[in-house]
Each structure stands twice: as C-alpha cells, then as structure tokens.
C-alpha cells in the first residue's frame, strides 16, 4: 500500500483525499517509480475542476521525479535504480509511488537533483517548445509573456535572456515584478496598477510585439491581441483566469491578420524522439546555469489541497512541489 491523493468528484480543493492505495507489479511497458518529489501545476486545477475531463474516481498530477524500483515486460528505456523524471502519461503523480508507462520517463543527469527535476519538467519543457517550436525565437526579438513570476514565467525570463530575447513580463505585484526582473525580464508591467496593452505600446515605441505568450486566458486575451504587430502570433497556452470565451475571427482580421494557436506540451512531446530532444535542451540549459529552477513552495503530499489553494489564489512564485 502507498499513500496517494484521489478524487471521487470534481470541484474545489476539498475534493482531494489522502488515502491508501494498493500498488501491484508494473505491467508490460510500465515501470514502478518511487517518488521523491512531485510537481504542482495549474493543469492540475483544470483536471480537478473538470475543465479537462478525466474518468472518476481518479488521481491527479502529471509530473514527478524519483527512482525506478521495478520494470515490466518489454521495458528498455529505463532500468531499476535509474533516477528519472516525467511530465506526462496518465494522471496519478500525487502519490508516494506509482506504475507508469515507461515511455514518458527520462533519465536525469547526475547534476540535476530530484527536487529540481520535479519542479522543472512540465514548466521547463513548456518553455522549450514555446520558444523553439511554437515560434522559433531569435536574438533581438521582443515578446510579451504573462505571469512572468510564475513557475513557467521565471524559466521563460531566464531562457529569453540567455538567447538574447527582450521579454516584457506581466505580474500582479511589485514583489513579483522584482522576481521577474531579477530573472532576466527586460521590462515588467504590474497589470494591477497599469494597463498592460498601453504599456507595451510605450515600451516598444508603438511597434508592439511579434508574439504574446498568454497562460491567463479570459482576463487577458483581447488585451493581448492589442499588443500584437500585424501578422503577429497569439500563443494561448493556459486559462488561469478561466477559458477564453468565444470571439469573432474579425478580431484577428481587424488587428492585421493575426494568428492564434492553443498548444499543449503533450502534443509537442507525443513522439519519444521529440520528448528526448526537448528534454536534452532543457537539461543543458539547467546544467549550464543559464536557467535556475526556483522552488519557492514545498508542501507535504498530505497537504495537496493547501498547495492548490495557494496556487489558485496566485500566492505562489516560481515552482511548487509536494514531498511524499
């Protein structure tokens, strides 16, 4: 038996239950991983509330790091004793240990700790594909990145600085503004005291930006479109304030033939070779010191509900992890 978070219905943090579950031997293609740390991400909120459907009763969590304890028939990508991390596969990372499809597991370099790995896989791989595949950024580009002091945002600030990209970040407080600036943001806008669309126009001298990366959703979507140059790209990769409501395609035409995409990590990392290449890029950025992973909140696995409360209240900065 192992401890795990389970939910029998969708809803608020109160639906998360800390229970004993039986863990059998890994099946064909699976590995059993003993978790040392578990990542907390906003996608967990989407599954818990039902915005993203899942079969119930079920587990929660898409990201963790630990040590392989056993492997099932046909597994060749990992072996017993390997230090591994993942950001995909079936839900269920909120647990002391689990069986998971071995194809999503990535062996860790010796210089990356398990806590760091659990805090960086989903967020770091997200930045990797946003900056390299959704739109290939180059030195000298200017972009707008919302929630610049969050887990994804702080990685993005550092990554942008490392490749010579001018990142304009939005945040919700002066404390968060200082964090984003220290991480490498060229400019920071506090959207609670400033109109971010007007400030982007001022910062860029009226030129606006070529790409907006928006994980906020409903509250920022139209304002984000107003920040884009003609033929610019709106990358809507999250819905922290709620889903983007239906809108007329004329909103894109009237602003200069804009493009919009709604990407997800799991589509970009669906092929094993793509996942490995993305992870190698992320590991190199972290190992080189160009990107530092800030774990600013640590919770016991049993306190997963409190972690969810803090995340949704936007009280967190950087990354959060659960410790079994």
Tab-separated table of C-alpha atoms in Angstrom:
chain	number	residue	atom	x	y	z
A	1	UNK	CA	0.000	0.000	0.000
A	2	UNK	CA	1.125	3.548	-0.733
A	3	UNK	CA	-0.330	6.942	0.136
A	4	UNK	CA	-1.876	8.918	-2.723
A	5	UNK	CA	-4.245	11.759	-3.469
A	6	UNK	CA	-7.511	10.610	-5.001
A	7	UNK	CA	-10.717	12.378	-6.030
A	8	UNK	CA	-14.197	10.922	-6.463
A	9	UNK	CA	-15.759	14.064	-7.936
A	10	UNK	CA	-14.691	17.338	-9.481
A	11	UNK	CA	-14.719	20.568	-7.528
A	12	UNK	CA	-12.598	22.690	-5.217
A	13	UNK	CA	-9.520	21.622	-3.238
A	14	UNK	CA	-11.802	19.903	-0.731
A	15	UNK	CA	-12.375	17.009	-3.176
A	16	UNK	CA	-8.755	15.884	-2.776
A	17	UNK	CA	-8.479	12.888	-0.420
A	18	UNK	CA	-5.272	11.470	1.098
A	19	UNK	CA	-5.775	7.698	1.078
A	20	UNK	CA	-4.064	4.300	0.950
A	21	UNK	CA	-3.992	2.615	-2.453
A	22	UNK	CA	-2.736	-0.812	-3.423
A	23	UNK	CA	0.164	-0.836	-5.864
A	24	UNK	CA	0.796	-4.033	-7.767
A	25	UNK	CA	3.670	-5.038	-10.009
A	26	UNK	CA	4.235	-2.948	-13.149
A	27	UNK	CA	2.568	-4.327	-16.257
A	28	UNK	CA	4.080	-4.725	-19.721
A	29	UNK	CA	5.703	-1.470	-20.817
A	30	UNK	CA	5.425	0.037	-17.330
A	31	UNK	CA	7.887	0.966	-14.596
A	32	UNK	CA	7.286	1.453	-10.888
A	33	UNK	CA	8.697	4.767	-9.686
A	34	UNK	CA	9.191	5.682	-6.021
A	35	UNK	CA	8.605	9.430	-5.950
A	36	UNK	CA	10.991	11.777	-4.149
A	37	UNK	CA	9.190	14.965	-5.246
A	38	UNK	CA	6.037	15.856	-7.192
A	39	UNK	CA	5.385	18.943	-9.292
A	40	UNK	CA	2.359	21.181	-8.713
A	41	UNK	CA	0.994	22.864	-11.852
A	42	UNK	CA	-2.070	24.790	-12.973
A	43	UNK	CA	-3.056	21.926	-15.258
A	44	UNK	CA	-3.829	20.020	-12.029
A	45	UNK	CA	-6.505	22.631	-11.303
A	46	UNK	CA	-8.045	22.084	-14.744
A	47	UNK	CA	-8.362	18.334	-14.125
A	48	UNK	CA	-9.609	18.767	-10.550
A	49	UNK	CA	-12.358	21.207	-11.529
A	50	UNK	CA	-13.434	19.248	-14.590
A	51	UNK	CA	-12.339	21.802	-17.179
A	52	UNK	CA	-10.247	18.933	-18.530
A	53	UNK	CA	-12.329	15.752	-18.139
A	54	UNK	CA	-10.992	12.531	-16.650
A	55	UNK	CA	-12.577	9.242	-15.510
A	56	UNK	CA	-13.599	9.261	-11.845
A	57	UNK	CA	-12.651	8.168	-9.276
A	58	UNK	CA	-9.111	9.026	-10.250
A	59	UNK	CA	-5.768	10.517	-9.342
A	60	UNK	CA	-4.130	13.849	-10.002
A	61	UNK	CA	-0.760	15.155	-11.142
A	62	UNK	CA	1.267	14.902	-14.355
A	63	UNK	CA	4.828	15.479	-13.098
A	64	UNK	CA	7.221	13.898	-10.610
A	65	UNK	CA	10.753	12.619	-10.089
A	66	UNK	CA	12.082	9.581	-8.293
A	67	UNK	CA	13.850	6.237	-8.603
A	68	UNK	CA	12.795	3.221	-10.679
A	69	UNK	CA	12.005	0.278	-8.363
A	70	UNK	CA	10.783	-2.291	-10.891
A	71	UNK	CA	10.111	-2.632	-14.604
A	72	UNK	CA	7.572	-4.642	-16.539
A	73	UNK	CA	7.983	-6.827	-19.574
A	74	UNK	CA	9.474	-5.138	-22.619
A	75	UNK	CA	10.818	-2.035	-20.888
A	76	UNK	CA	14.196	-0.953	-22.278
A	77	UNK	CA	14.247	2.839	-21.846
A	78	UNK	CA	14.927	2.658	-18.085
A	79	UNK	CA	16.177	0.138	-15.551
A	80	UNK	CA	15.917	-0.453	-11.803
A	81	UNK	CA	17.880	2.175	-9.884
A	82	UNK	CA	17.641	4.892	-12.545
A	83	UNK	CA	16.900	8.427	-11.367
A	84	UNK	CA	14.040	9.587	-13.577
A	85	UNK	CA	11.523	12.361	-14.063
A	86	UNK	CA	8.418	12.767	-16.186
A	87	UNK	CA	5.799	15.307	-17.234
A	88	UNK	CA	3.195	13.229	-18.998
A	89	UNK	CA	1.421	9.919	-19.057
A	90	UNK	CA	-1.720	9.104	-17.100
A	91	UNK	CA	-2.766	11.195	-14.115
A	92	UNK	CA	-1.508	9.968	-10.746
A	93	UNK	CA	1.723	11.763	-9.857
A	94	UNK	CA	0.256	12.850	-6.493
A	95	UNK	CA	1.403	9.615	-4.820
A	96	UNK	CA	4.311	8.058	-2.938
A	97	UNK	CA	4.869	5.604	-5.797
A	98	UNK	CA	3.117	4.505	-8.956
A	99	UNK	CA	3.279	2.368	-12.070
A	100	UNK	CA	3.566	4.462	-15.228
A	101	UNK	CA	4.161	3.971	-18.935
A	102	UNK	CA	7.956	3.823	-19.155
A	103	UNK	CA	7.951	5.687	-22.467
A	104	UNK	CA	7.381	9.022	-20.665
A	105	UNK	CA	10.278	8.560	-18.236
A	106	UNK	CA	13.508	10.469	-18.750
A	107	UNK	CA	16.814	9.569	-17.109
A	108	UNK	CA	18.289	12.523	-15.249
A	109	UNK	CA	21.838	13.868	-15.488
A	110	UNK	CA	23.816	13.402	-12.273
A	111	UNK	CA	23.983	17.154	-11.657
A	112	UNK	CA	20.201	17.663	-11.550
A	113	UNK	CA	18.586	16.778	-8.229
A	114	UNK	CA	15.243	15.047	-7.911
A	115	UNK	CA	13.585	18.064	-6.244
A	116	UNK	CA	14.757	20.289	-9.086
A	117	UNK	CA	13.620	17.777	-11.702
A	118	UNK	CA	10.123	17.518	-10.240
A	119	UNK	CA	9.832	21.299	-10.273
A	120	UNK	CA	11.081	21.843	-13.812
A	121	UNK	CA	9.885	19.146	-16.183
A	122	UNK	CA	6.422	20.349	-17.142
A	123	UNK	CA	7.256	24.040	-16.856
A	124	UNK	CA	10.688	23.790	-18.463
A	125	UNK	CA	9.552	21.609	-21.343
A	126	UNK	CA	6.711	24.062	-21.887
A	127	UNK	CA	9.140	26.953	-22.304
A	128	UNK	CA	11.320	24.804	-24.554
A	129	UNK	CA	8.574	24.116	-27.070
A	130	UNK	CA	7.060	27.611	-26.838
A	131	UNK	CA	10.385	29.259	-27.659
A	132	UNK	CA	11.707	26.701	-30.145
A	133	UNK	CA	8.770	25.138	-31.954
A	134	UNK	CA	5.543	27.099	-31.494
A	135	UNK	CA	7.558	30.116	-32.647
A	136	UNK	CA	11.314	29.926	-33.121
A	137	UNK	CA	12.648	32.934	-31.243
A	138	UNK	CA	15.914	34.597	-32.198
A	139	UNK	CA	18.192	37.180	-30.590
A	140	UNK	CA	16.703	40.657	-30.785
A	141	UNK	CA	13.045	39.546	-30.781
A	142	UNK	CA	10.679	41.313	-28.381
A	143	UNK	CA	7.862	39.278	-26.820
A	144	UNK	CA	5.154	39.665	-24.176
A	145	UNK	CA	4.946	36.934	-21.547
A	146	UNK	CA	2.118	36.949	-18.999
A	147	UNK	CA	2.538	35.648	-15.422
A	148	UNK	CA	6.277	36.246	-15.615
A	149	UNK	CA	6.883	35.441	-11.933
A	150	UNK	CA	5.169	32.045	-12.003
A	151	UNK	CA	6.950	28.735	-12.479
A	152	UNK	CA	6.813	28.848	-16.266
A	153	UNK	CA	7.357	32.598	-16.289
A	154	UNK	CA	10.599	32.651	-14.286
A	155	UNK	CA	12.051	29.932	-16.507
A	156	UNK	CA	10.933	31.908	-19.560
A	157	UNK	CA	12.590	35.110	-18.281
A	158	UNK	CA	15.912	33.320	-17.850
A	159	UNK	CA	15.682	31.409	-21.126
A	160	UNK	CA	14.825	34.579	-23.043
A	161	UNK	CA	17.785	36.430	-21.563
A	162	UNK	CA	20.105	33.535	-22.399
A	163	UNK	CA	19.173	33.652	-26.099
A	164	UNK	CA	19.078	37.439	-26.384
A	165	UNK	CA	15.303	37.922	-26.493
A	166	UNK	CA	13.717	41.030	-24.947
A	167	UNK	CA	10.937	39.698	-22.716
A	168	UNK	CA	8.246	42.055	-21.455
A	169	UNK	CA	6.626	40.331	-18.491
A	170	UNK	CA	3.363	40.982	-16.687
A	171	UNK	CA	2.913	40.326	-12.965
A	172	UNK	CA	0.382	41.072	-10.234
A	173	UNK	CA	2.511	42.718	-7.548
A	174	UNK	CA	5.687	44.691	-7.002
A	175	UNK	CA	7.245	41.685	-5.252
A	176	UNK	CA	6.620	39.560	-8.323
A	177	UNK	CA	7.906	42.359	-10.549
A	178	UNK	CA	11.239	42.243	-8.716
A	179	UNK	CA	11.452	38.464	-9.175
A	180	UNK	CA	10.779	38.663	-12.917
A	181	UNK	CA	13.275	41.490	-13.358
A	182	UNK	CA	15.949	39.588	-11.445
A	183	UNK	CA	15.299	36.522	-13.623
A	184	UNK	CA	16.019	38.439	-16.808
A	185	UNK	CA	12.861	40.223	-17.959
A	186	UNK	CA	13.801	43.316	-19.960
A	187	UNK	CA	10.655	45.142	-18.791
A	188	UNK	CA	7.998	44.286	-16.198
A	189	UNK	CA	4.384	45.512	-16.075
A	190	UNK	CA	2.209	45.277	-12.956
A	191	UNK	CA	-1.198	44.675	-14.508
A	192	UNK	CA	-2.936	45.663	-11.255
A	193	UNK	CA	-1.609	49.227	-11.451
A	194	UNK	CA	-1.005	49.659	-15.204
A	195	UNK	CA	-2.824	48.921	-18.449
A	196	UNK	CA	-0.538	46.300	-19.952
A	197	UNK	CA	-1.601	46.941	-23.555
A	198	UNK	CA	-0.844	50.656	-23.262
A	199	UNK	CA	2.487	49.973	-21.552
A	200	UNK	CA	3.558	47.536	-24.286
A	201	UNK	CA	2.857	50.257	-26.837
A	202	UNK	CA	5.006	52.697	-24.836
A	203	UNK	CA	7.854	50.251	-24.226
A	204	UNK	CA	8.087	49.292	-27.898
A	205	UNK	CA	7.752	52.835	-29.211
A	206	UNK	CA	4.492	51.953	-30.924
A	207	UNK	CA	5.890	48.888	-32.703
A	208	UNK	CA	4.164	46.319	-30.443
A	209	UNK	CA	5.446	42.710	-30.279
A	210	UNK	CA	5.593	39.784	-32.668
A	211	UNK	CA	4.471	37.121	-30.181
A	212	UNK	CA	2.377	37.081	-26.994
A	213	UNK	CA	2.565	34.071	-24.651
A	214	UNK	CA	-0.601	34.028	-22.533
A	215	UNK	CA	-1.404	31.451	-19.838
A	216	UNK	CA	-4.003	33.664	-18.123
A	217	UNK	CA	-6.844	33.266	-20.629
A	218	UNK	CA	-10.156	35.087	-20.234
A	219	UNK	CA	-8.883	38.222	-18.458
A	220	UNK	CA	-6.009	38.995	-20.825
A	221	UNK	CA	-6.918	37.557	-24.220
A	222	UNK	CA	-8.311	40.621	-26.016
A	223	UNK	CA	-5.741	42.927	-24.414
A	224	UNK	CA	-3.049	40.553	-25.625
A	225	UNK	CA	-4.328	40.791	-29.198
A	226	UNK	CA	-3.957	44.561	-28.911
A	227	UNK	CA	-0.229	44.096	-28.176
A	228	UNK	CA	0.495	42.295	-31.440
A	229	UNK	CA	2.013	43.634	-34.630
A	230	UNK	CA	0.224	42.808	-37.895
A	231	UNK	CA	0.764	39.116	-38.709
A	232	UNK	CA	1.696	38.568	-35.058
A	233	UNK	CA	1.133	35.320	-33.170
A	234	UNK	CA	-1.065	34.903	-30.083
A	235	UNK	CA	0.003	31.815	-28.118
A	236	UNK	CA	-2.759	30.973	-25.635
A	237	UNK	CA	-1.311	28.115	-23.587
A	238	UNK	CA	-3.327	28.305	-20.361
A	239	UNK	CA	-6.527	29.529	-18.711
A	240	UNK	CA	-5.639	30.614	-15.175
A	241	UNK	CA	-8.452	33.200	-15.121
A	242	UNK	CA	-10.873	30.951	-16.993
A	243	UNK	CA	-11.278	29.739	-20.582
A	244	UNK	CA	-11.145	32.273	-23.410
A	245	UNK	CA	-14.778	32.972	-24.380
A	246	UNK	CA	-15.921	32.607	-27.981
A	247	UNK	CA	-14.823	35.500	-30.177
A	248	UNK	CA	-15.271	36.629	-33.774
A	249	UNK	CA	-12.465	35.890	-36.212
A	250	UNK	CA	-12.854	39.510	-37.241
A	251	UNK	CA	-10.954	40.340	-34.044
A	252	UNK	CA	-7.909	38.885	-35.791
A	253	UNK	CA	-8.537	40.478	-39.162
A	254	UNK	CA	-9.127	43.957	-37.754
A	255	UNK	CA	-5.771	43.895	-35.953
A	256	UNK	CA	-3.745	42.957	-39.018
A	257	UNK	CA	-4.313	39.299	-39.916
A	258	UNK	CA	-3.182	37.864	-36.593
A	259	UNK	CA	-2.508	34.183	-35.906
A	260	UNK	CA	-3.741	32.297	-32.825
A	261	UNK	CA	-2.656	28.892	-31.509
A	262	UNK	CA	-3.699	26.871	-28.447
A	263	UNK	CA	-0.762	24.492	-27.945
A	264	UNK	CA	-0.179	21.800	-25.320
A	265	UNK	CA	3.015	20.164	-24.134
A	266	UNK	CA	1.595	16.685	-24.597
A	267	UNK	CA	1.001	17.205	-28.322
A	268	UNK	CA	4.539	18.517	-28.851
A	269	UNK	CA	6.068	15.679	-26.803
A	270	UNK	CA	3.886	12.848	-28.135
A	271	UNK	CA	6.771	11.225	-30.032
A	272	UNK	CA	9.554	9.748	-27.919
A	273	UNK	CA	12.276	11.249	-30.114
A	274	UNK	CA	10.758	14.728	-29.733
A	275	UNK	CA	10.444	14.315	-25.961
A	276	UNK	CA	14.090	13.257	-25.672
A	277	UNK	CA	15.297	16.172	-27.796
A	278	UNK	CA	13.228	18.662	-25.802
A	279	UNK	CA	14.492	17.239	-22.509
A	280	UNK	CA	18.115	17.326	-23.661
A	281	UNK	CA	17.726	21.026	-24.460
A	282	UNK	CA	16.144	21.709	-21.058
A	283	UNK	CA	18.774	19.689	-19.174
A	284	UNK	CA	21.548	21.594	-20.955
A	285	UNK	CA	20.041	24.962	-20.034
A	286	UNK	CA	19.739	23.958	-16.374
A	287	UNK	CA	23.111	22.200	-16.129
A	288	UNK	CA	24.838	25.217	-17.686
A	289	UNK	CA	23.386	27.535	-15.051
A	290	UNK	CA	21.601	29.659	-17.661
A	291	UNK	CA	18.268	28.601	-16.149
A	292	UNK	CA	17.886	28.184	-12.386
A	293	UNK	CA	14.811	26.468	-11.005
A	294	UNK	CA	13.324	28.364	-8.067
A	295	UNK	CA	11.400	26.060	-5.713
A	296	UNK	CA	9.667	28.640	-3.553
A	297	UNK	CA	6.948	26.438	-2.042
A	298	UNK	CA	7.242	22.941	-0.573
A	299	UNK	CA	4.269	21.022	0.824
A	300	UNK	CA	3.713	17.564	2.253
A	301	UNK	CA	1.798	15.272	-0.084
A	302	UNK	CA	-0.972	15.167	2.525
A	303	UNK	CA	-1.297	18.961	2.158
A	304	UNK	CA	-2.016	18.912	-1.582
A	305	UNK	CA	-5.271	20.796	-1.003
A	306	UNK	CA	-3.397	23.712	0.580
A	307	UNK	CA	-0.986	23.770	-2.341
A	308	UNK	CA	-3.984	24.050	-4.666
A	309	UNK	CA	-5.495	26.885	-2.612
A	310	UNK	CA	-2.256	28.864	-2.708
A	311	UNK	CA	-1.761	28.267	-6.432
A	312	UNK	CA	-5.263	29.397	-7.381
A	313	UNK	CA	-5.001	32.469	-5.132
A	314	UNK	CA	-1.817	33.423	-7.020
A	315	UNK	CA	0.115	33.443	-3.761
A	316	UNK	CA	2.921	31.322	-5.199
A	317	UNK	CA	6.027	32.333	-7.132
A	318	UNK	CA	8.380	30.094	-9.065
A	319	UNK	CA	7.770	26.368	-8.669
A	320	UNK	CA	5.897	24.372	-6.039
A	321	UNK	CA	6.454	20.728	-5.119
A	322	UNK	CA	4.839	18.068	-2.937
A	323	UNK	CA	7.047	15.838	-0.796
A	324	UNK	CA	5.837	12.273	-0.045
